[in-house]
Every structure is written in structure tokens, then in C-alpha cells.
Amino acid sequence: AKYQSVRGGDHSERDDDAELDTVDEVFSNHNSLSFRELWSLESGEQQHCHTILCGVAILVLVLLGAVLFVPRGEAPSSSSSLYGKTCRSHQFPQTHSWKDFLTEVQKFDEKIEEEGESFNETIPEAEPWLQPCFSLTVDGDDDGGDDYNITNTTSSTTIPHPACNCPPRTEPRESDDPKETITWEFAREHDLHEISKIPDRAKANELTMDVLFFGDERVERFAGTYFGMKKPYLEANRQIFDKYFASPYGEQKGSSLTGLALGIHYDQCPQVLYRLKNGILSSPKANPRFWWLVVGNDDALFQSCSHSHILAGIMEITNVILEQRPKATVVLNSVFPADTHHTMDWKYSEVQTGSNYWSTVIAPLNDGLKCFAASHYDGRVKFFDASPLFLADEDDDDSEDDCIGCVNHQYFDAHSQDSVLARIKLNEKGYDVWGQAIVAF
């Protein structure tokens, strides 16, 4: 009777296990079948639909799991080259993934922060790749003392940087220079004002410009400002910017791309992170197609940070941007070459050469940026190598003998012979070359 009621469309009793299990066989076209076996056949079409729905649900869950549980920076790229798949293990063989690399650096930073006064005692115990500051190659004086000259002689030795002072690169931090606190905050407010001037878009999440340059003084000088204030001696740089990038405010000037340059002098990874998390990413108007990131030079020049720690900071910046702007592309501009061949009395007593700074910091950092971009985010991170544009040619009469990594002086500040700080800043001609290459890219 129960079987017939089910056949008649009454499914209320099909789950009554105690009763249905007593039905061993039924009279039907299917001899010697139990009720449950016959039920599965009778409702085959419905069961088939359930199977399809379950299959679709499983597929959705798999895709959702891939999005939620793949670590940041670990998304596989279908277009990744062999280089992108192997370069990290060659550069940092102590780590198993980029996420592992970033975690190890952050754990080391936390340890340093906790130990405080024993900072200098902890550093020598760390593995070389975890050292927060780049090392120095020193050559002893004839009297046995160390003069901390950076040389390429066979008698030189490598020591930890005696002026090591590199706070965590992956933690947001305001400018901690008391001489610049007020001007830095003014510049930050100036950038937020520039963003607010962009017209509201009709659609949510609509792109507001082609490219947003973000970073340190190399970006701010391109905008013609110094800590948010227009300077006559930087106006030529601004004119170069306007030649290649039209204003996103609707004031078209013949450029094929729209762009905005938001940089602050001497900003490092922590300051860039702070600005992103405290205003920039909160505005829907800061929604470019490309984020052009320029940071890293000052982390090394002012804090003596090692390439691994600067790389970790830039990785964190990239993660933060793409988490908030998943449709955007981040372009990692290579760290610029910096001619520090002459004495850097303004910061350290050591004499640093361009060859040491290039080979110890810039070259390995750029290799890391290139590798990170090639193997992550499925094409949402690009690497732009600006170094070939500004490095001195071997046959350049103005370059130092045997100077590896020295800059081509024609692209840097006109006062480069008098000031080390000026020798790391692009001039009008340098910005023209850079801007043209960016547009081509």
C-alpha cells in the first residue's frame, strides 16, 4: 500500500525507513528488486536532476575555495614563464613560496621589535637573506683600522652595516622625521585633495584614469611639487608629465592617456602603506587602470635596508592595492640606479661606491621584483625595468672607470657633481625619457 501511494505521487512516506525497509520485493516490471532499488529507478529522472545540481554545486565550491584559500600572491598564472615558476627558489631557496618569504620576513621584524635594545645583537644571528640591512665591503687601513671604504679589491671583506636602522617595511608608518612631520602631512592632504577633484563617475567602480603614479620623490618631482607645494624649478618636469598624461579632471591636453602623480619626497615602503590605508584606497575616485608603483630607493639610501626587506615591503603594498582594487594592474617600476660613488657625508661616514650599492641592493632587488611580477596574480602585476634607460654606458666618457651600476649623468640633476642627494634625482631630460618609455609600455 505504501508502495502504491508513492507510485501515485505521495512521497510523504518514502523516508519512513522502519516501514519501507520491510518491503523486500515488489510486483512490477523489475523482478526481485527491493523497494528502495525500485524507487531509485522510478525516480531516475529526478535523481538525474539532483546529480546535475550537485555537480554544479561542487564546481562552484571548488572555484570559491580556490579564491578564498589560495594565499595572497600565490595565484597561479596560466601565462607564467619558466622563469616565473623557478626564479624565487633560485633567489630565496630557504623559502617554499612567496607567502612563506613574506611571512618569514614579518616574523623576523616582529622579533626585532620585541627585543628592542638587543636589536644589534640579534642581527648577526639571522640568516644572511634575513638581514634587515645590506652589508658593506670594507678595506682595512695600513695601520689595521677599518676605514669602511667600499672597494672591489681582493683584500676587502664583508661586514654587517654599522649604521643599520631599518624598521619593518611591511607595517604602515607615518613620517617619523620631526623636521618633516608637518610638511609630510601637508603633502598627504594635498594628494587626497587631488583625488577628490576627479569627477564622480556614473557607474560604481568605474575607472577614473589610465595610470596613477604612486610613491616617493621621483613621482612627486614628476608632478612639479615638493611636499605638495609647486616649485618653479620643477615646472619643467610637470610640463613633461602633461605632455604624456592628460589630467583626469577632464582637462584634455592632447595626451592619449590620463594620469595623476601622487608622490611625497623621501617616502619609503611604510609611508606608502600608510597613505594607501589612510585615505587613498578609501576613495572610489582612486581607481586607475594601472597603479604605477615607484618606491624602494629611499629605504636603502636612508635606512640601509636590505633588498629582501624592501622587496617584502613592496610585496605588501602590492597585496594591499589588489585586495582593494581587484580589477587593477600594478606596475612595479624598477628601483632606479643611484650614483653614490662619492662620499655620503650627509648620512654615513662610510664611502659607498656605485658598484657596491648596485650589486648589493639595487640589482638583487630588481631581480626579486621581476620574479614576483612574473609568477603571481595571473598577469595583474607587471615589472617595468627602467634601469637600462639611466645606466651609464661602458664607453661613456663621463662615467667612472670600472663603475658598475653608475648613472648616466645627462639624465640626472644638473647639480649632481655637488650633491649626492641631487645625483639620485631625474632632471627634465630624464623624465622625458622615462615618460616616453612608460607610454610605450
Coordinates of N, CA and C in Angstrom, one line a residue, residues 235-345:
E235 N 58.9 73.0 -12.5 CA 57.8 73.2 -13.5 C 58.1 72.5 -14.8
A236 N 59.4 72.4 -15.2 CA 59.7 71.7 -16.5 C 59.4 70.3 -16.4
N237 N 59.5 69.7 -15.2 CA 59.1 68.3 -15.0 C 57.6 68.1 -15.2
R238 N 56.9 69.0 -14.7 CA 55.4 69.0 -14.8 C 55.0 69.1 -16.2
Q239 N 55.7 69.9 -17.0 CA 55.3 70.1 -18.4 C 55.6 68.8 -19.2
I240 N 56.6 68.1 -18.8 CA 56.9 66.8 -19.4 C 55.8 65.8 -19.1
F241 N 55.3 65.8 -17.8 CA 54.2 64.9 -17.4 C 53.0 65.2 -18.2
D242 N 52.7 66.5 -18.4 CA 51.5 66.9 -19.1 C 51.6 66.5 -20.6
K243 N 52.8 66.4 -21.1 CA 52.9 66.0 -22.5 C 52.5 64.6 -22.7
Y244 N 52.7 63.7 -21.8 CA 52.4 62.3 -21.9 C 51.1 61.9 -21.3
F245 N 50.6 62.6 -20.2 CA 49.5 62.2 -19.5 C 48.5 63.4 -19.3
A246 N 47.3 63.2 -19.8 CA 46.3 64.2 -19.6 C 45.7 64.2 -18.2
S247 N 45.2 65.3 -17.8 CA 44.6 65.4 -16.4 C 43.3 64.5 -16.3
P248 N 43.1 63.8 -15.2 CA 41.9 63.0 -15.1 C 40.7 63.9 -14.7
Y249 N 40.9 65.2 -14.6 CA 39.8 66.1 -14.2 C 39.0 66.6 -15.4
G250 N 39.3 66.0 -16.6 CA 38.6 66.4 -17.8 C 39.2 67.4 -18.6
E251 N 40.4 67.9 -18.2 CA 41.1 68.9 -19.0 C 42.1 68.3 -20.0
Q252 N 41.5 67.8 -21.1 CA 42.3 67.1 -22.0 C 43.3 68.0 -22.7
K253 N 44.6 67.5 -22.9 CA 45.6 68.4 -23.5 C 46.3 67.6 -24.6
G254 N 45.6 66.7 -25.2 CA 46.1 66.1 -26.4 C 46.8 64.7 -26.1
S255 N 47.0 64.4 -24.8 CA 47.6 63.2 -24.4 C 46.6 62.0 -24.7
S256 N 47.1 60.9 -25.0 CA 46.3 59.7 -25.2 C 45.9 59.0 -23.9
L257 N 46.7 59.3 -22.9 CA 46.5 58.6 -21.6 C 46.2 59.7 -20.5
T258 N 45.3 59.3 -19.6 CA 45.1 60.2 -18.4 C 45.9 59.7 -17.2
G259 N 46.4 60.6 -16.4 CA 47.2 60.1 -15.3 C 47.4 61.2 -14.2
L260 N 47.8 60.7 -13.1 CA 48.0 61.6 -11.9 C 49.2 61.1 -11.2
A261 N 50.0 62.0 -10.7 CA 51.3 61.6 -10.0 C 51.1 62.0 -8.5
L262 N 51.1 61.1 -7.6 CA 51.0 61.3 -6.2 C 52.2 60.7 -5.5
G263 N 53.2 61.5 -5.3 CA 54.4 61.1 -4.6 C 54.7 62.1 -3.5
I264 N 55.5 61.6 -2.5 CA 56.0 62.5 -1.4 C 57.5 62.3 -1.3
H265 N 58.2 63.4 -1.2 CA 59.6 63.3 -1.1 C 60.1 62.4 0.1
Y266 N 61.0 61.5 -0.2 CA 61.7 60.6 0.7 C 60.8 59.6 1.4
D267 N 59.6 59.3 0.8 CA 58.7 58.3 1.3 C 59.3 56.9 1.0
Q268 N 59.1 56.0 2.0 CA 59.6 54.7 1.9 C 58.4 53.7 2.0
C269 N 58.6 52.4 2.0 CA 57.5 51.5 2.0 C 56.5 51.7 3.1
P270 N 56.9 51.9 4.4 CA 56.0 52.1 5.4 C 55.1 53.4 5.2
Q271 N 55.6 54.5 4.7 CA 54.8 55.6 4.5 C 53.9 55.4 3.3
V272 N 54.3 54.7 2.3 CA 53.4 54.5 1.1 C 52.2 53.6 1.6
L273 N 52.5 52.6 2.4 CA 51.5 51.8 3.0 C 50.5 52.6 3.8
Y274 N 51.0 53.5 4.6 CA 50.2 54.3 5.5 C 49.2 55.2 4.6
R275 N 49.8 55.8 3.6 CA 48.9 56.7 2.7 C 47.8 55.9 2.0
L276 N 48.2 54.7 1.6 CA 47.2 53.8 0.9 C 46.0 53.5 1.9
K277 N 46.4 53.1 3.1 CA 45.4 52.6 4.1 C 44.7 53.7 4.8
N278 N 45.2 55.0 4.7 CA 44.6 56.1 5.4 C 44.2 57.2 4.4
G279 N 43.3 56.8 3.5 CA 42.7 57.9 2.6 C 42.7 57.5 1.2
I280 N 43.8 57.1 0.6 CA 43.8 56.9 -0.9 C 42.9 55.8 -1.3
L281 N 43.0 54.6 -0.7 CA 42.1 53.5 -1.1 C 40.7 53.6 -0.6
S282 N 40.5 54.5 0.3 CA 39.1 54.7 0.8 C 38.3 55.5 -0.2
S283 N 38.9 56.2 -1.1 CA 38.2 57.0 -2.1 C 37.9 56.1 -3.4
P284 N 36.7 56.0 -3.8 CA 36.4 55.3 -5.1 C 37.0 56.0 -6.3
K285 N 37.4 57.3 -6.1 CA 37.9 58.0 -7.3 C 39.4 57.6 -7.5
A286 N 40.0 57.0 -6.6 CA 41.4 56.4 -6.8 C 41.3 55.1 -7.4
N287 N 40.8 55.0 -8.6 CA 40.6 53.7 -9.3 C 41.1 53.7 -10.7
P288 N 42.4 53.7 -10.8 CA 43.1 53.7 -12.2 C 43.1 52.3 -12.8
R289 N 43.4 52.3 -14.0 CA 43.6 51.0 -14.7 C 45.0 50.5 -14.3
F290 N 46.0 51.3 -14.2 CA 47.3 50.9 -13.7 C 47.7 51.7 -12.5
W291 N 48.2 51.0 -11.5 CA 48.9 51.7 -10.4 C 50.4 51.5 -10.7
W292 N 51.1 52.7 -10.9 CA 52.5 52.7 -11.2 C 53.3 52.9 -9.9
L293 N 53.9 51.9 -9.3 CA 54.5 52.0 -8.0 C 56.0 52.3 -8.1
V294 N 56.4 53.4 -7.5 CA 57.8 53.8 -7.5 C 58.2 54.0 -6.1
V295 N 58.9 53.0 -5.5 CA 59.4 53.1 -4.1 C 60.5 52.1 -3.9
G296 N 61.3 52.4 -2.9 CA 62.4 51.4 -2.6 C 63.8 52.1 -2.5
N297 N 64.0 53.1 -3.3 CA 65.3 53.7 -3.3 C 65.7 54.3 -1.9
D298 N 64.7 55.1 -1.3 CA 65.0 55.7 -0.1 C 65.1 54.8 1.1
D299 N 64.4 53.6 1.0 CA 64.5 52.6 2.0 C 66.0 52.2 2.2
A300 N 66.7 52.1 1.0 CA 68.1 51.7 1.1 C 69.0 52.9 1.4
L301 N 68.8 54.0 0.8 CA 69.7 55.1 1.0 C 69.6 55.7 2.3
F302 N 68.4 55.8 2.9 CA 68.2 56.5 4.2 C 68.2 55.5 5.4
Q303 N 67.8 54.3 5.2 CA 67.7 53.3 6.3 C 68.6 52.1 6.2
S304 N 69.4 52.1 5.0 CA 70.3 51.0 4.8 C 69.6 49.6 4.7
C305 N 68.3 49.6 4.3 CA 67.5 48.3 4.3 C 68.1 47.4 3.2
S306 N 68.0 46.1 3.5 CA 68.5 45.1 2.5 C 67.4 44.9 1.5
H307 N 67.8 44.3 0.4 CA 66.9 44.1 -0.8 C 65.8 43.2 -0.4
S308 N 66.0 42.2 0.5 CA 64.9 41.3 0.8 C 63.8 42.0 1.7
H309 N 64.2 42.9 2.6 CA 63.2 43.6 3.4 C 62.5 44.6 2.5
I310 N 63.2 45.3 1.6 CA 62.5 46.2 0.7 C 61.5 45.5 -0.2
L311 N 61.9 44.3 -0.7 CA 61.1 43.5 -1.5 C 59.8 43.1 -0.8
A312 N 60.0 42.7 0.5 CA 58.8 42.4 1.3 C 57.8 43.5 1.4
G313 N 58.4 44.7 1.6 CA 57.6 45.9 1.7 C 56.8 46.2 0.5
I314 N 57.4 46.1 -0.7 CA 56.8 46.3 -2.0 C 55.7 45.2 -2.2
M315 N 56.0 44.0 -1.8 CA 55.0 42.9 -2.0 C 53.8 43.2 -1.2
E316 N 54.0 43.7 0.1 CA 52.8 44.0 0.9 C 52.0 45.2 0.3
I317 N 52.7 46.2 -0.2 CA 52.0 47.3 -0.9 C 51.1 46.8 -2.0
T318 N 51.7 45.9 -2.8 CA 51.0 45.3 -4.0 C 49.8 44.5 -3.5
N319 N 50.0 43.7 -2.5 CA 48.8 42.9 -1.9 C 47.7 43.8 -1.5
V320 N 48.0 44.9 -0.8 CA 47.0 45.8 -0.3 C 46.2 46.5 -1.4
I321 N 46.9 46.9 -2.5 CA 46.3 47.5 -3.6 C 45.3 46.6 -4.3
L322 N 45.8 45.4 -4.6 CA 45.0 44.4 -5.3 C 43.8 43.8 -4.5
E323 N 44.0 43.8 -3.2 CA 42.9 43.4 -2.4 C 41.7 44.4 -2.5
Q324 N 42.0 45.7 -2.6 CA 41.0 46.7 -2.6 C 40.6 47.0 -4.1
R325 N 41.5 46.8 -5.0 CA 41.2 47.1 -6.4 C 41.5 45.8 -7.2
P326 N 40.6 44.8 -7.2 CA 40.9 43.5 -7.8 C 41.0 43.5 -9.3
K327 N 40.4 44.6 -9.9 CA 40.5 44.7 -11.4 C 41.6 45.5 -11.9
A328 N 42.4 46.0 -11.0 CA 43.5 46.9 -11.4 C 44.8 46.0 -11.7
T329 N 45.7 46.7 -12.4 CA 47.0 46.1 -12.6 C 48.1 47.0 -11.9
V330 N 49.0 46.4 -11.2 CA 50.1 47.1 -10.5 C 51.3 46.9 -11.3
V331 N 52.0 48.0 -11.7 CA 53.2 48.0 -12.4 C 54.3 48.4 -11.4
L332 N 55.3 47.5 -11.2 CA 56.4 47.7 -10.3 C 57.5 48.3 -11.1
N333 N 57.7 49.6 -10.9 CA 58.9 50.2 -11.5 C 60.1 49.8 -10.9
S334 N 61.1 49.4 -11.6 CA 62.4 49.0 -11.0 C 63.0 50.1 -10.2
V335 N 63.7 49.7 -9.1 CA 64.4 50.7 -8.3 C 65.5 51.4 -9.2
F336 N 65.5 52.7 -9.1 CA 66.4 53.4 -10.0 C 67.9 53.3 -9.6
P337 N 68.8 53.3 -10.6 CA 70.2 53.3 -10.2 C 70.5 54.6 -9.5
A338 N 71.4 54.6 -8.6 CA 71.7 55.8 -7.8 C 73.2 56.0 -7.7
D339 N 73.7 57.1 -8.2 CA 75.2 57.3 -8.2 C 75.7 57.7 -6.8
T340 N 76.1 56.8 -6.0 CA 76.6 57.1 -4.7 C 78.1 56.8 -4.6
H341 N 78.8 57.1 -5.7 CA 80.2 56.8 -5.8 C 81.0 57.7 -4.9
H342 N 80.6 58.9 -4.7 CA 81.3 59.9 -3.8 C 80.8 59.8 -2.4
T343 N 81.6 60.4 -1.5 CA 81.3 60.3 -0.1 C 79.9 60.7 0.3
M344 N 79.2 59.9 1.1 CA 77.9 60.2 1.5 C 77.9 60.8 2.9
D345 N 78.6 61.9 3.1 CA 78.8 62.6 4.4 C 77.5 62.9 5.0

